[in-house]
Amino acid sequence: MSMISVVVHGLGNIGRHVIQALETAPDMQCLGLVRRAASLGTQRHDLRGLPDFADLDALIAARGKPDLAIVCGPSRNVPEDAARYLAAGLHTVDSFDIHDQVPGLVRELDLAARAGGRVAVTAAGWDPGTDSVLRALFEAMTPCGTTFTNFGRGRSMGHSVAARAVAGVADATSITIPMGGGRHSRLVYVLPEKGASQAAIRQALAEDPYFSQDPLDLRFVANREELAAVADNSHGVFMERIGASGLVSNQRLSFDMRIDNPALTAQVLVSCARAATRLAPGCYTLIDIPPVTMLPGERMGHIARLV
Amino acid sequence: MSMISVVVHGLGNIGRHVIQALETAPDMQCLGLVRRAASLGTQRHDLRGLPDFADLDALIAARGKPDLAIVCGPSRNVPEDAARYLAAGLHTVDSFDIHDQVPGLVRELDLAARAGGRVAVTAAGWDPGTDSVLRALFEAMTPCGTTFTNFGRGRSMGHSVAARAVAGVADATSITIPMGGGRHSRLVYVLPEKGASQAAIRQALAEDPYFSQDPLDLRFVANREELAAVADNSHGVFMERIGASGLVSNQRLSFDMRIDNPALTAQVLVSCARAATRLAPGCYTLIDIPPVTMLPGERMGHIARLV
């Protein structure tokens, strides 16, 4: 089996788990990390023996050119980071998660990928990502019907970031609680800045577009330790569809998942990295990818074993 | 939207539901049925206004050449039927369900399909079929772990046919009951032939390879009406995987489905018919197909809506 060589971009929550998932992949080899120059050499334990570099050129000079970059920075940086790796002649995979910006990013990365004869897989996490595959599959099975995607209970990165941006908030963690019917309430722990008005924070949060549509349970904490004590990585989703196949109703489909969030996201990134090396040039989301291309080894073996 | 024109081969339980599913598809048009000459013109109600023909040539003479054949005969006839339609220049879709013969059929149909620049989608039902997609997706999410596929409660066509083949059995229905851990028991209703020994039937059934591995609950009935009274189309599956993403265990995934069996199989056939018109020549199973190709309409719209 020829090894797929990978550079990991970023050593956050996802990047750390990507390194671990690459260790368990029989057909992948991590050449090293690219991260901010100021961070080089720190978090040695998380690096698990890998070298880190300030940019791709430095990594290439030391380790040779990788086939592929797994882009693990924040979503807002993904368009620029992925385009840069594509321009350098690498395939890319990212877990960009701003749902309504995915189509635009697909168009952008598709041009960049085709120009260099490379593959970009974007929005490759669990939602967007594997949940998207299930939503598509459920519609193929029951074209008429309704799907509810019920998230949680679990910590929402997007809502936590939004809460931290509210004036007077020093730090925050937002937990998503499913209410059924695809609706959710938000349990938000907030560490206020010294002297900030709790009433003002409460009002600003309640009016924020991230929170204004859902029931809000806001709790103030006294220090970062209290915040850390509720910020584990447990998450999940319950997706349910009731619909009709042809003219026959009462077809009932559901998917239930209880997971460590960054570990799953990282594993999906790594499985999609494998797929990227097997696809024609262009940009793909998970619903564009034949599932078998995400698995190591030979297609016919998987057909014999899984079909 | 240009219409995909389809011929349905066979008017059994699946063929009847395929006709209905085609009626609900916005981008498909059924030109008619091909079936045994002896049956022509019968079951007018099931034909729902469609003309039927003894062979493809007769259909083409009357209605023009279809893009695609949905092959709804028994699995044992699929290899020959699909190859014949491919040779005639049509794409084909079938729900061949003899698991251990799928790889061989894929190789066979792949040659036939490529020779004519056509697409064959095989094993396109729910197991093999959509369950296969879930098994593949679950492994991509948690490469290390165990999956159990628990079928039922529901009527098994394969086991019913096997029971009918036992000496002394006039007719039979076998119901699969899940016992957990991917194991099943068999509830078999048997109508004995006149004068047949119930003890001999019991022994032959218990020794049959279809039944010898599982707990057997055999019940004799007095007439076909009693048999018909337990032979509805309800079925289902509960698929569960516990595994690790990278180095992180306790990732828990499950899929639960409660359905009318032939209606779902027929709908998967129709959704795969759409995919067939969008794929490069060759033979595909469901794990080889990008999920988005099964849905009507434009890819970017689905990315905006589902991803």
XYZ file of C-alpha atoms in Angstrom:
614
model
C 0.000 0.000 0.000
C 1.533 3.350 -0.992
C 1.418 5.893 1.833
C -0.447 9.198 1.544
C 1.770 11.956 2.982
C 0.011 14.683 4.923
C 0.727 18.077 6.464
C -1.575 19.164 9.299
C -2.302 22.910 9.406
C -3.027 24.095 12.964
C -2.755 22.443 16.389
C -6.092 23.309 17.978
C -8.667 20.864 19.300
C -9.176 19.340 15.831
C -5.513 19.358 14.768
C -4.491 17.388 17.856
C -7.056 14.693 17.094
C -6.117 14.632 13.397
C -2.540 13.755 14.392
C -3.860 10.844 16.447
C -6.232 9.665 13.706
C -3.356 9.735 11.195
C -1.350 7.455 13.528
C -4.121 4.851 13.332
C -4.545 5.054 9.516
C -2.698 2.184 7.794
C -2.117 4.176 4.596
C -1.193 7.656 5.865
C 1.933 9.346 7.066
C 2.042 12.765 8.760
C 5.156 14.691 7.692
C 4.615 17.449 10.242
C 2.663 20.491 11.298
C 2.417 24.020 9.990
C 1.453 26.567 12.668
C 2.054 30.146 13.778
C 5.766 30.920 14.175
C 5.162 32.142 17.733
C 3.872 28.682 18.727
C 6.692 26.618 17.210
C 8.052 23.958 19.506
C 5.337 24.409 22.170
C 2.841 21.710 23.216
C 5.449 19.016 22.533
C 3.164 16.367 24.026
C 0.370 17.205 21.554
C 2.858 17.084 18.649
C 3.485 13.374 19.455
C 7.022 13.479 18.064
C 6.164 15.371 14.867
C 8.209 18.374 13.725
C 6.430 21.721 13.328
C 7.137 24.488 10.841
C 6.142 28.118 10.310
C 5.062 27.494 6.714
C 4.776 24.858 3.995
C 8.087 25.827 2.325
C 9.972 25.120 5.550
C 8.222 21.755 5.911
C 8.977 20.824 2.277
C 12.655 21.775 2.709
C 12.933 19.459 5.733
C 10.531 16.601 4.917
C 9.718 16.728 1.197
C 6.416 17.683 -0.440
C 3.252 16.155 1.059
C 0.325 14.948 -1.072
C -2.262 16.693 1.009
C -2.993 19.330 3.651
C -5.573 18.841 6.407
C -6.636 22.387 7.263
C -7.535 22.590 10.970
C -7.613 26.337 11.639
C -10.812 28.306 12.427
C -13.520 28.242 9.730
C -13.070 31.935 8.921
C -9.474 31.214 7.817
C -10.300 28.131 5.750
C -11.004 29.839 2.384
C -7.583 31.520 2.373
C -5.641 28.604 3.891
C -7.141 25.955 1.593
C -6.593 28.125 -1.498
C -2.944 28.611 -0.531
C -2.296 24.854 -0.181
C -4.128 24.144 -3.454
C -1.989 26.785 -5.196
C 1.082 24.990 -3.815
C -0.083 21.795 -5.559
C -1.517 19.879 -2.572
C -4.944 18.309 -2.149
C -6.834 19.853 0.774
C -9.444 18.757 3.302
C -11.169 21.085 5.761
C -14.119 21.048 8.170
C -15.459 24.522 7.316
C -18.742 24.698 9.231
C -20.505 27.948 8.329
C -23.435 26.251 6.595
C -24.718 29.132 4.476
C -21.265 29.933 3.111
C -20.552 26.375 1.921
C -21.899 26.765 -1.664
C -19.757 29.877 -2.248
C -16.678 28.163 -0.856
C -17.317 25.090 -3.041
C -17.363 27.298 -6.154
C -14.180 29.121 -5.098
C -12.196 26.001 -4.187
C -13.468 24.164 -7.274
C -11.771 26.728 -9.531
C -8.567 26.655 -7.480
C -8.505 22.841 -7.360
C -9.158 22.329 -11.078
C -6.554 24.952 -12.010
C -3.873 22.828 -10.340
C -5.362 19.397 -11.059
C -5.981 18.855 -7.351
C -8.890 17.861 -5.086
C -10.417 19.920 -2.277
C -12.876 18.315 0.152
C -14.701 20.948 2.181
C -17.244 20.949 5.039
C -15.876 17.539 6.058
C -16.962 17.119 9.662
C -20.190 15.707 11.062
C -22.532 18.656 10.528
C -21.867 19.740 7.871
C -20.431 16.378 6.847
C -21.673 12.918 7.740
C -25.064 14.323 8.823
C -25.318 15.823 5.314
C -24.829 12.337 3.827
C -27.609 10.986 6.022
C -29.964 13.821 5.074
C -29.294 13.100 1.379
C -29.622 9.322 1.781
C -32.864 9.680 3.770
C -34.319 11.835 0.954
C -33.256 9.308 -1.673
C -35.134 6.641 0.357
C -38.215 8.790 1.076
C -38.323 11.783 -1.314
C -41.482 13.182 0.310
C -41.353 13.774 4.046
C -39.764 15.833 6.825
C -36.349 15.515 8.468
C -35.525 16.900 11.907
C -31.896 17.256 12.974
C -31.764 17.406 16.773
C -28.349 18.392 18.109
C -26.919 17.793 21.554
C -26.751 17.774 24.399
C -23.260 19.160 23.742
C -21.070 22.225 23.539
C -21.534 24.360 20.411
C -18.338 26.011 19.198
C -20.226 28.540 17.053
C -22.512 29.672 19.861
C -19.641 29.785 22.367
C -17.680 32.070 20.035
C -20.763 34.266 19.512
C -21.300 34.568 23.276
C -17.642 35.536 23.807
C -18.090 38.377 21.298
C -20.833 40.012 23.421
C -19.713 43.215 25.175
C -18.768 42.610 28.824
C -18.167 38.848 28.335
C -14.659 37.666 29.268
C -15.320 34.027 28.338
C -18.314 31.794 27.657
C -19.440 28.269 26.867
C -22.741 27.527 25.123
C -24.354 24.119 25.393
C -27.026 23.051 22.902
C -29.996 21.155 24.348
C -32.449 19.411 21.990
C -36.144 20.226 22.534
C -37.453 17.925 19.803
C -38.750 18.832 16.341
C -35.302 20.150 15.339
C -35.537 22.961 17.920
C -33.010 23.695 20.637
C -32.491 25.667 23.797
C -29.153 27.216 24.802
C -27.513 26.816 28.173
C -24.851 29.528 28.292
C -22.217 29.855 31.015
C -20.695 33.337 31.034
C -17.672 34.716 32.862
C -18.286 38.500 32.918
C -15.494 41.032 32.651
C -14.702 42.871 35.876
C -17.327 45.544 36.472
C -19.558 44.467 33.567
C -23.329 44.661 34.077
C -24.969 41.217 34.167
C -28.249 42.770 33.065
C -26.583 44.344 30.013
C -24.915 41.043 29.077
C -28.225 39.215 29.472
C -29.991 41.675 27.175
C -27.223 41.716 24.535
C -27.082 37.909 24.474
C -30.857 37.601 24.208
C -30.810 39.961 21.201
C -27.845 38.308 19.457
C -28.944 36.541 16.234
C -27.233 33.338 17.447
C -29.505 33.227 20.513
C -32.597 35.335 19.828
C -34.627 32.489 18.292
C -34.169 29.936 21.077
C -34.981 29.650 24.784
C -31.964 30.896 26.720
C -30.722 29.694 30.121
C -27.896 32.093 31.087
C -25.706 31.313 34.092
C -22.863 33.528 35.343
C -19.708 31.901 36.681
C -17.029 33.418 38.923
C -13.856 32.214 37.249
C -12.339 30.275 34.334
C -12.152 27.077 36.386
C -15.928 26.959 36.689
C -16.161 27.431 32.937
C -13.591 24.717 32.223
C -15.550 22.350 34.486
C -18.526 22.286 32.053
C -16.578 22.398 28.759
C -16.106 18.721 27.868
C -16.272 17.430 24.278
C -19.376 15.219 24.478
C -21.874 15.852 21.704
C -24.463 14.080 19.610
C -27.315 14.249 17.170
C -30.629 12.509 16.670
C -31.819 12.805 13.073
C -35.306 11.580 12.272
C -37.283 11.413 9.057
C -40.837 10.256 8.445
C -41.837 10.128 4.803
C -43.107 8.227 1.792
C -41.312 5.891 -0.589
C -43.253 6.273 -3.821
C -46.916 6.350 -2.718
C -46.338 4.494 0.566
C -46.166 6.612 3.735
C -45.131 5.721 7.297
C -41.518 5.033 6.340
C -39.536 5.827 9.484
C -35.795 6.462 9.494
C -33.566 7.688 12.293
C -29.888 8.105 13.083
C -28.564 8.484 16.588
C -24.975 9.369 17.437
C -23.231 10.021 20.774
C -19.603 11.065 20.359
C -16.479 12.934 21.374
C -16.902 15.899 19.000
C -13.336 16.835 17.889
C -12.315 13.160 17.679
C -15.115 12.446 15.203
C -14.482 15.596 13.183
C -10.780 14.724 12.965
C -11.530 11.146 11.873
C -13.890 12.359 9.140
C -11.146 14.740 7.932
C -8.673 11.852 7.741
C -11.125 9.523 5.951
C -11.877 12.316 3.476
C -8.140 12.891 2.973
C -7.991 9.331 1.669
C -10.978 9.995 -0.618
C -9.319 13.162 -1.948
C -6.455 11.113 -3.396
C -8.957 8.974 -5.353
C -11.209 11.628 -6.925
C -11.016 13.660 -10.133
C -9.831 17.297 -9.743
C -12.405 19.670 -8.247
C -14.091 20.552 -4.960
C -16.332 18.087 -3.118
C -18.570 18.036 -0.069
C -19.402 14.729 1.600
C -22.594 14.235 -0.433
C -20.426 14.365 -3.595
C -18.127 11.514 -2.491
C -18.633 7.765 -3.065
C -18.564 6.366 0.506
C -16.179 3.529 -0.410
C -13.430 6.033 -1.304
C -13.193 7.010 2.387
C -12.100 3.511 3.469
C -8.539 2.140 3.329
C -7.764 -0.739 0.984
C -9.380 -2.086 -2.149
C -12.902 -1.369 -3.367
C -13.808 -4.978 -4.235
C -12.867 -6.128 -0.739
C -15.284 -3.580 0.736
C -18.020 -4.621 -1.686
C -17.580 -8.255 -0.566
C -17.570 -7.266 3.114
C -20.047 -4.365 3.404
C -22.542 -4.629 0.502
C -35.655 19.309 -16.613
C -35.150 16.624 -19.246
C -37.076 13.437 -18.470
C -35.341 10.098 -17.928
C -37.296 7.426 -19.795
C -37.574 4.041 -18.116
C -38.746 0.505 -18.863
C -39.734 -1.621 -15.863
C -38.886 -5.315 -16.201
C -41.290 -7.496 -14.191
C -44.546 -6.798 -12.330
C -43.980 -8.534 -9.003
C -44.077 -6.952 -5.566
C -41.130 -4.659 -6.410
C -42.166 -3.835 -9.983
C -45.593 -2.628 -8.828
C -44.000 -0.245 -6.337
C -41.423 0.933 -8.892
C -44.269 2.042 -11.165
C -45.717 4.079 -8.294
C -42.342 5.578 -7.326
C -41.770 6.598 -10.961
C -45.120 8.443 -10.897
C -43.865 10.575 -7.999
C -40.435 11.319 -9.551
C -40.390 14.785 -11.166
C -37.733 13.821 -13.718
C -38.777 10.326 -14.811
C -41.180 8.850 -17.276
C -42.150 5.173 -17.452
C -42.622 4.063 -21.067
C -44.071 0.687 -20.121
C -43.464 -2.790 -18.785
C -41.714 -5.834 -20.142
C -43.082 -9.113 -18.738
C -43.772 -12.730 -19.652
C -45.963 -13.009 -22.747
C -48.430 -15.205 -20.845
C -49.103 -12.369 -18.374
C -49.627 -9.583 -20.924
C -52.643 -7.415 -20.224
C -53.368 -8.976 -16.811
C -53.323 -7.070 -13.484
C -54.551 -3.940 -15.282
C -54.950 -2.148 -11.962
C -51.274 -2.714 -11.045
C -50.203 -1.434 -14.489
C -51.749 1.961 -13.628
C -52.438 2.769 -17.272
C -49.052 1.674 -18.620
C -48.752 -0.571 -21.672
C -46.979 -3.925 -21.274
C -44.863 -5.804 -23.803
C -43.354 -9.267 -24.166
C -39.870 -7.885 -24.863
C -37.835 -4.693 -25.235
C -38.064 -4.689 -29.048
C -41.847 -4.585 -28.891
C -41.727 -1.739 -26.365
C -39.240 0.230 -28.502
C -41.415 -0.244 -31.613
C -44.415 1.203 -29.775
C -42.887 3.766 -27.407
C -39.310 4.528 -28.552
C -36.066 3.563 -26.849
C -35.861 4.137 -23.073
C -32.710 5.419 -21.352
C -32.811 2.832 -18.633
C -34.242 -0.498 -17.456
C -35.235 -1.142 -13.837
C -34.870 -4.907 -13.480
C -37.450 -6.216 -10.991
C -37.403 -9.967 -11.602
C -36.103 -12.522 -9.066
C -32.420 -12.146 -8.094
C -31.429 -15.401 -9.831
C -32.527 -13.884 -13.174
C -30.817 -10.524 -12.672
C -27.381 -11.362 -14.166
C -28.939 -12.460 -17.460
C -31.661 -9.787 -17.572
C -29.330 -6.877 -16.738
C -26.723 -8.049 -19.256
C -29.392 -8.211 -21.979
C -30.585 -4.636 -21.357
C -26.989 -3.363 -21.217
C -26.286 -5.085 -24.544
C -29.327 -3.284 -25.964
C -27.731 0.045 -24.999
C -29.747 0.856 -21.848
C -28.507 1.723 -18.375
C -29.723 -0.806 -15.790
C -30.607 -0.817 -12.100
C -31.402 -3.953 -10.081
C -31.859 -4.980 -6.436
C -29.909 -8.259 -6.655
C -29.750 -9.424 -3.033
C -27.578 -12.554 -2.858
C -24.817 -10.907 -0.811
C -21.947 -13.288 -1.523
C -22.527 -13.184 -5.286
C -22.436 -9.368 -5.516
C -18.675 -8.995 -6.220
C -18.856 -11.478 -9.109
C -21.900 -9.748 -10.554
C -20.197 -6.347 -10.268
C -17.241 -7.641 -12.313
C -19.549 -9.179 -14.930
C -21.821 -6.150 -15.327
C -18.850 -3.778 -15.275
C -17.489 -5.365 -18.444
C -20.898 -5.357 -20.128
C -21.602 -1.756 -19.115
C -18.237 -0.373 -20.221
C -18.439 -2.227 -23.540
C -21.570 -0.252 -24.414
C -20.690 2.996 -22.612
C -23.541 2.414 -20.154
C -24.034 2.329 -16.375
C -25.263 -0.608 -14.278
C -26.217 -0.077 -10.632
C -26.551 -3.395 -8.830
C -27.594 -4.536 -5.324
C -29.684 -1.354 -5.071
C -32.187 -2.056 -2.302
C -31.855 -1.575 1.440
C -29.710 -4.603 2.355
C -27.673 -4.820 0.210
C -28.084 -1.126 -0.583
C -28.686 1.753 1.807
C -27.579 -0.390 4.788
C -24.292 -0.922 2.907
C -23.832 2.865 2.690
C -24.392 3.158 6.432
C -21.948 0.356 7.195
C -19.310 2.119 5.039
C -20.033 5.562 6.509
C -19.916 4.204 10.078
C -16.480 2.682 9.372
C -15.221 5.948 7.875
C -16.322 7.673 11.126
C -14.967 4.983 13.470
C -12.468 2.754 11.618
C -11.939 0.508 14.666
C -15.054 -1.025 16.217
C -17.890 -3.481 15.686
C -21.134 -3.096 13.719
C -24.223 -5.228 14.328
C -26.992 -5.304 11.714
C -30.210 -6.446 13.396
C -33.000 -7.238 10.940
C -36.706 -7.347 11.573
C -39.195 -8.064 12.829
C -40.261 -8.678 9.224
C -40.843 -11.233 6.496
C -37.677 -12.540 4.798
C -38.112 -13.326 1.107
C -34.949 -15.464 0.994
C -35.923 -17.603 3.977
C -39.518 -17.943 2.758
C -38.284 -19.232 -0.602
C -35.894 -21.651 1.155
C -38.716 -22.987 3.340
C -40.959 -23.500 0.299
C -38.222 -25.644 -1.291
C -38.289 -28.169 1.596
C -39.893 -31.521 0.684
C -43.514 -31.725 1.825
C -43.971 -27.925 2.055
C -46.782 -26.514 -0.115
C -46.184 -22.902 0.943
C -44.350 -21.037 3.702
C -43.593 -17.638 5.170
C -40.505 -16.967 7.274
C -40.357 -14.011 9.646
C -37.010 -12.740 10.944
C -36.912 -11.757 14.620
C -33.911 -9.826 15.981
C -32.296 -11.301 19.104
C -29.643 -8.580 19.485
C -25.950 -8.717 18.664
C -26.746 -9.198 14.949
C -28.356 -12.602 15.648
C -31.855 -13.644 14.668
C -34.483 -16.283 15.246
C -36.870 -17.534 12.544
C -40.620 -17.774 12.925
C -41.733 -20.010 10.054
C -45.366 -20.633 9.080
C -45.691 -23.740 6.916
C -48.619 -25.065 4.920
C -47.805 -28.797 4.471
C -48.686 -30.718 1.341
C -51.547 -33.184 1.734
C -50.273 -36.289 3.540
C -46.814 -34.846 4.291
C -45.214 -35.713 7.630
C -44.930 -32.721 9.950
C -42.023 -34.402 11.745
C -40.143 -34.869 8.453
C -40.720 -31.219 7.482
C -39.556 -30.081 10.926
C -36.346 -32.087 10.643
C -35.595 -31.037 7.037
C -36.155 -27.364 7.873
C -33.977 -27.544 10.985
C -31.161 -29.022 8.883
C -31.508 -26.542 5.992
C -28.484 -24.191 5.801
C -30.866 -21.184 5.780
C -32.241 -22.207 9.186
C -29.727 -24.504 10.892
C -27.751 -21.690 12.591
C -30.692 -19.894 14.211
C -33.408 -20.697 16.775
C -36.464 -21.950 14.867
C -40.133 -21.513 15.786
C -42.092 -23.634 13.274
C -45.881 -23.333 13.103
C -48.110 -25.350 10.764
C -51.140 -23.691 9.195
C -54.228 -25.325 7.677
C -54.664 -23.274 4.508
C -53.323 -20.436 2.347
C -55.584 -17.887 4.008
C -53.853 -18.403 7.346
C -50.523 -17.921 5.598
C -51.692 -14.769 3.818
C -52.890 -13.381 7.162
C -49.286 -13.143 8.465
C -47.539 -12.098 5.242
C -47.593 -8.292 5.370
C -44.688 -6.122 4.114
C -43.542 -4.524 7.373
C -39.815 -4.764 7.965
C -36.947 -2.914 9.568
C -33.375 -2.853 10.713
C -31.447 -1.568 13.705
C -27.776 -1.064 12.891
C -25.441 -0.215 15.734
C -21.732 0.502 15.865
C -19.504 1.239 18.836
C -15.963 2.173 17.957
C -13.051 4.587 18.045
C -12.357 7.725 16.019
C -8.572 7.917 15.997
C -7.537 7.008 19.550
C -10.870 7.998 21.146
C -13.295 5.167 21.974
C -16.946 5.235 23.066
C -18.152 6.689 19.775
C -21.733 5.380 19.421
C -23.623 5.338 16.130
C -26.963 3.751 15.308
C -29.512 3.693 12.519
C -33.091 2.598 13.007
C -35.561 2.069 10.186
C -39.185 0.822 10.168
C -40.593 0.488 6.675
C -42.824 -1.099 4.058
C -40.181 -3.355 2.493
C -41.004 -3.418 -1.265
C -41.921 0.289 -1.262
C -38.472 1.205 0.065
C -36.649 -1.174 -2.271
C -38.560 0.281 -5.232
C -37.785 3.858 -4.196
C -34.061 3.074 -3.862
C -34.170 1.534 -7.359
C -35.747 4.694 -8.755
C -33.300 7.031 -6.966
C -30.412 4.902 -8.273
C -31.881 5.058 -11.780
C -31.395 8.819 -11.592
C -27.814 8.343 -10.382
C -27.123 5.932 -13.260
C -27.730 8.680 -15.804
C -25.082 10.869 -14.098
C -22.198 8.412 -13.674
C -19.311 7.357 -15.920
C -19.732 3.973 -17.688
C -19.267 0.916 -15.447
C -20.987 -1.046 -12.691
C -21.697 0.483 -9.274
C -23.052 -0.601 -5.917
C -24.504 1.979 -3.544
C -21.189 2.509 -1.727
C -19.673 3.546 -5.098
C -22.236 6.315 -5.730
C -22.048 9.971 -4.600
C -25.272 10.364 -2.550
C -26.199 13.665 -4.232
C -26.529 11.927 -7.622
C -29.599 10.056 -6.305
C -31.592 13.264 -5.774
C -33.581 15.141 -8.447
C -32.460 18.616 -9.461
C -29.189 20.481 -9.289
C -26.189 19.604 -7.109
C -25.521 23.141 -5.840
C -29.111 23.436 -4.616
C -28.692 20.264 -2.558
C -25.363 21.493 -1.165
C -27.074 24.718 -0.037
C -30.006 22.795 1.459
C -28.511 19.595 2.905
C -24.810 20.242 3.662
